[in-house]
Amino acid sequence: MKLVIEPVPEFEKDITKLSKKYKNLKKDLDTALKVLQVEPTNESRSKRISGLGENVVAPIYKLRKFYSEDFKGKGSSSGFRLIYAFINDKIILIEIYHKNKQEVEDRERIKKYFSSKSNNCLIKK
């Protein structure tokens, strides 16, 4: 069964911004998403993000093994990080960034969409 992939609005802005510098990013992202559809929680590629607080109502993952044509010779160590949630056969894309420009994920963005206390929470009880 094919998983549904759905980005949050800020994710689209991340892609637009990064694509200006990294010309192959959209194609590389498509490849990464095909892999995620087969194994969305594979621990050798993705790591579940901890310490988000008890109000975050979905498992959030960071994909670190992200191959990019823009970094030939680096293998899967391109430096891109893809933050996503995996819930009920749906992958929700939260954020993409390069680790040289940003050290860690935007936890406020995660909480905006996945905290039970947020008006924007994508998970309804």
PDB file of C-alpha atoms in Angstrom:
ATOM      1  CA  MET A   1       0.000   0.000   0.000  1.00  0.00           C
ATOM      2  CA  LYS A   2       1.301   3.433  -0.940  1.00  0.00           C
ATOM      3  CA  LEU A   3       1.554   5.920   1.901  1.00  0.00           C
ATOM      4  CA  VAL A   4       0.073   9.402   1.572  1.00  0.00           C
ATOM      5  CA  ILE A   5       2.673  12.185   1.665  1.00  0.00           C
ATOM      6  CA  GLU A   6       1.516  15.583   2.838  1.00  0.00           C
ATOM      7  CA  PRO A   7       3.726  18.647   3.534  1.00  0.00           C
ATOM      8  CA  VAL A   8       2.979  21.410   6.007  1.00  0.00           C
ATOM      9  CA  PRO A   9       3.009  24.911   4.390  1.00  0.00           C
ATOM     10  CA  GLU A  10       6.438  25.857   5.796  1.00  0.00           C
ATOM     11  CA  PHE A  11       7.958  22.742   4.230  1.00  0.00           C
ATOM     12  CA  GLU A  12       7.150  24.066   0.762  1.00  0.00           C
ATOM     13  CA  LYS A  13       8.981  27.298   1.639  1.00  0.00           C
ATOM     14  CA  ASP A  14      12.001  25.283   2.849  1.00  0.00           C
ATOM     15  CA  ILE A  15      12.145  23.444  -0.486  1.00  0.00           C
ATOM     16  CA  THR A  16      11.826  26.636  -2.525  1.00  0.00           C
ATOM     17  CA  LYS A  17      14.615  28.325  -0.572  1.00  0.00           C
ATOM     18  CA  LEU A  18      17.014  25.355  -0.619  1.00  0.00           C
ATOM     19  CA  SER A  19      16.346  24.555  -4.301  1.00  0.00           C
ATOM     20  CA  LYS A  20      17.870  27.878  -5.306  1.00  0.00           C
ATOM     21  CA  LYS A  21      21.254  26.690  -4.036  1.00  0.00           C
ATOM     22  CA  TYR A  22      20.877  22.922  -4.439  1.00  0.00           C
ATOM     23  CA  LYS A  23      19.543  22.377  -7.972  1.00  0.00           C
ATOM     24  CA  ASN A  24      18.950  18.619  -7.602  1.00  0.00           C
ATOM     25  CA  LEU A  25      17.129  18.803  -4.275  1.00  0.00           C
ATOM     26  CA  LYS A  26      13.603  18.202  -5.586  1.00  0.00           C
ATOM     27  CA  LYS A  27      14.704  15.108  -7.504  1.00  0.00           C
ATOM     28  CA  ASP A  28      16.709  13.887  -4.500  1.00  0.00           C
ATOM     29  CA  LEU A  29      13.717  14.458  -2.227  1.00  0.00           C
ATOM     30  CA  ASP A  30      11.504  12.390  -4.546  1.00  0.00           C
ATOM     31  CA  THR A  31      14.000   9.530  -4.255  1.00  0.00           C
ATOM     32  CA  ALA A  32      14.118   9.835  -0.461  1.00  0.00           C
ATOM     33  CA  LEU A  33      10.320   9.815  -0.274  1.00  0.00           C
ATOM     34  CA  LYS A  34      10.163   6.606  -2.329  1.00  0.00           C
ATOM     35  CA  VAL A  35      12.461   4.987   0.230  1.00  0.00           C
ATOM     36  CA  LEU A  36      10.369   6.347   3.111  1.00  0.00           C
ATOM     37  CA  GLN A  37       7.226   4.892   1.578  1.00  0.00           C
ATOM     38  CA  VAL A  38       8.779   1.429   1.831  1.00  0.00           C
ATOM     39  CA  GLU A  39      10.368   1.827   5.271  1.00  0.00           C
ATOM     40  CA  PRO A  40       9.154   4.986   7.049  1.00  0.00           C
ATOM     41  CA  THR A  41      10.667   4.082  10.420  1.00  0.00           C
ATOM     42  CA  ASN A  42      13.878   2.301   9.343  1.00  0.00           C
ATOM     43  CA  GLU A  43      16.299   2.966  12.200  1.00  0.00           C
ATOM     44  CA  SER A  44      19.390   2.839   9.980  1.00  0.00           C
ATOM     45  CA  ARG A  45      18.151   5.926   8.083  1.00  0.00           C
ATOM     46  CA  SER A  46      15.746   7.679  10.421  1.00  0.00           C
ATOM     47  CA  LYS A  47      15.864   8.401  14.108  1.00  0.00           C
ATOM     48  CA  ARG A  48      12.857   9.168  16.257  1.00  0.00           C
ATOM     49  CA  ILE A  49      13.214  12.608  17.837  1.00  0.00           C
ATOM     50  CA  SER A  50      12.920  12.521  21.604  1.00  0.00           C
ATOM     51  CA  GLY A  51      12.436  15.257  24.168  1.00  0.00           C
ATOM     52  CA  LEU A  52       9.582  17.029  22.382  1.00  0.00           C
ATOM     53  CA  GLY A  53       7.353  16.980  25.452  1.00  0.00           C
ATOM     54  CA  GLU A  54       4.331  14.988  26.469  1.00  0.00           C
ATOM     55  CA  ASN A  55       1.923  17.156  24.462  1.00  0.00           C
ATOM     56  CA  VAL A  56       3.374  16.085  21.093  1.00  0.00           C
ATOM     57  CA  VAL A  57       0.845  13.497  19.950  1.00  0.00           C
ATOM     58  CA  ALA A  58       2.673  11.853  17.027  1.00  0.00           C
ATOM     59  CA  PRO A  59       6.002  10.110  16.482  1.00  0.00           C
ATOM     60  CA  ILE A  60       8.396  12.543  14.782  1.00  0.00           C
ATOM     61  CA  TYR A  61      11.437  11.310  12.858  1.00  0.00           C
ATOM     62  CA  LYS A  62      14.628  12.799  11.435  1.00  0.00           C
ATOM     63  CA  LEU A  63      15.914  11.278   8.188  1.00  0.00           C
ATOM     64  CA  ARG A  64      19.684  11.666   8.228  1.00  0.00           C
ATOM     65  CA  LYS A  65      20.722   9.304   5.437  1.00  0.00           C
ATOM     66  CA  PHE A  66      19.786  11.529   2.516  1.00  0.00           C
ATOM     67  CA  TYR A  67      21.681  11.054  -0.744  1.00  0.00           C
ATOM     68  CA  SER A  68      21.990  14.158  -2.912  1.00  0.00           C
ATOM     69  CA  GLU A  69      23.344  14.619  -6.440  1.00  0.00           C
ATOM     70  CA  ASP A  70      24.552  18.048  -5.311  1.00  0.00           C
ATOM     71  CA  PHE A  71      27.098  16.313  -3.065  1.00  0.00           C
ATOM     72  CA  LYS A  72      28.609  13.716  -5.398  1.00  0.00           C
ATOM     73  CA  GLY A  73      31.104  11.489  -3.641  1.00  0.00           C
ATOM     74  CA  LYS A  74      29.584  12.052  -0.207  1.00  0.00           C
ATOM     75  CA  GLY A  75      27.157   9.122  -0.410  1.00  0.00           C
ATOM     76  CA  SER A  76      24.272   9.515   2.011  1.00  0.00           C
ATOM     77  CA  SER A  77      26.187  12.084   4.068  1.00  0.00           C
ATOM     78  CA  SER A  78      24.881  15.095   2.179  1.00  0.00           C
ATOM     79  CA  GLY A  79      24.054  17.041   5.318  1.00  0.00           C
ATOM     80  CA  PHE A  80      20.357  17.346   4.547  1.00  0.00           C
ATOM     81  CA  ARG A  81      17.905  16.581   7.319  1.00  0.00           C
ATOM     82  CA  LEU A  82      14.261  15.736   6.683  1.00  0.00           C
ATOM     83  CA  ILE A  83      11.855  15.986   9.617  1.00  0.00           C
ATOM     84  CA  TYR A  84       8.570  14.125   9.294  1.00  0.00           C
ATOM     85  CA  ALA A  85       5.745  12.483  11.201  1.00  0.00           C
ATOM     86  CA  PHE A  86       4.457   9.001  10.404  1.00  0.00           C
ATOM     87  CA  ILE A  87       0.835   8.456  11.420  1.00  0.00           C
ATOM     88  CA  ASN A  88      -1.790   6.027  10.132  1.00  0.00           C
ATOM     89  CA  ASP A  89      -0.298   5.381   6.668  1.00  0.00           C
ATOM     90  CA  LYS A  90       0.537   9.066   6.227  1.00  0.00           C
ATOM     91  CA  ILE A  91       3.923  10.787   6.121  1.00  0.00           C
ATOM     92  CA  ILE A  92       3.658  14.463   7.024  1.00  0.00           C
ATOM     93  CA  LEU A  93       6.699  16.462   5.903  1.00  0.00           C
ATOM     94  CA  ILE A  94       7.530  19.068   8.521  1.00  0.00           C
ATOM     95  CA  GLU A  95      10.934  20.505   7.688  1.00  0.00           C
ATOM     96  CA  ILE A  96      13.999  20.093   5.500  1.00  0.00           C
ATOM     97  CA  TYR A  97      17.287  21.846   6.193  1.00  0.00           C
ATOM     98  CA  HIS A  98      21.027  21.548   5.708  1.00  0.00           C
ATOM     99  CA  LYS A  99      23.011  20.919   8.867  1.00  0.00           C
ATOM    100  CA  ASN A 100      25.623  23.559   7.955  1.00  0.00           C
ATOM    101  CA  LYS A 101      22.933  26.254   8.090  1.00  0.00           C
ATOM    102  CA  GLN A 102      20.871  24.950  11.005  1.00  0.00           C
ATOM    103  CA  GLU A 103      22.027  22.664  13.812  1.00  0.00           C
ATOM    104  CA  VAL A 104      18.731  21.102  14.906  1.00  0.00           C
ATOM    105  CA  GLU A 105      15.097  20.796  13.904  1.00  0.00           C
ATOM    106  CA  ASP A 106      12.604  23.596  14.546  1.00  0.00           C
ATOM    107  CA  ARG A 107      10.842  22.227  17.611  1.00  0.00           C
ATOM    108  CA  GLU A 108       8.365  25.102  17.652  1.00  0.00           C
ATOM    109  CA  ARG A 109       7.216  24.135  14.172  1.00  0.00           C
ATOM    110  CA  ILE A 110       6.791  20.521  15.297  1.00  0.00           C
ATOM    111  CA  LYS A 111       4.763  21.624  18.306  1.00  0.00           C
ATOM    112  CA  LYS A 112       2.670  23.949  16.140  1.00  0.00           C
ATOM    113  CA  TYR A 113       1.316  20.989  14.172  1.00  0.00           C
ATOM    114  CA  PHE A 114       1.582  18.084  16.610  1.00  0.00           C
ATOM    115  CA  SER A 115       1.021  19.436  20.124  1.00  0.00           C
ATOM    116  CA  SER A 116      -2.353  18.623  21.643  1.00  0.00           C
ATOM    117  CA  LYS A 117      -2.351  22.188  23.031  1.00  0.00           C
ATOM    118  CA  SER A 118      -1.977  23.831  19.604  1.00  0.00           C
ATOM    119  CA  ASN A 119      -4.916  25.229  17.648  1.00  0.00           C
ATOM    120  CA  ASN A 120      -3.163  24.036  14.455  1.00  0.00           C
ATOM    121  CA  CYS A 121      -2.702  20.429  15.592  1.00  0.00           C
ATOM    122  CA  LEU A 122      -3.079  18.068  12.622  1.00  0.00           C
ATOM    123  CA  ILE A 123      -4.030  15.133  14.847  1.00  0.00           C
ATOM    124  CA  LYS A 124      -7.571  15.302  16.143  1.00  0.00           C
ATOM    125  CA  LYS A 125      -8.562  13.293  19.184  1.00  0.00           C
TER     126      LYS A 125
END
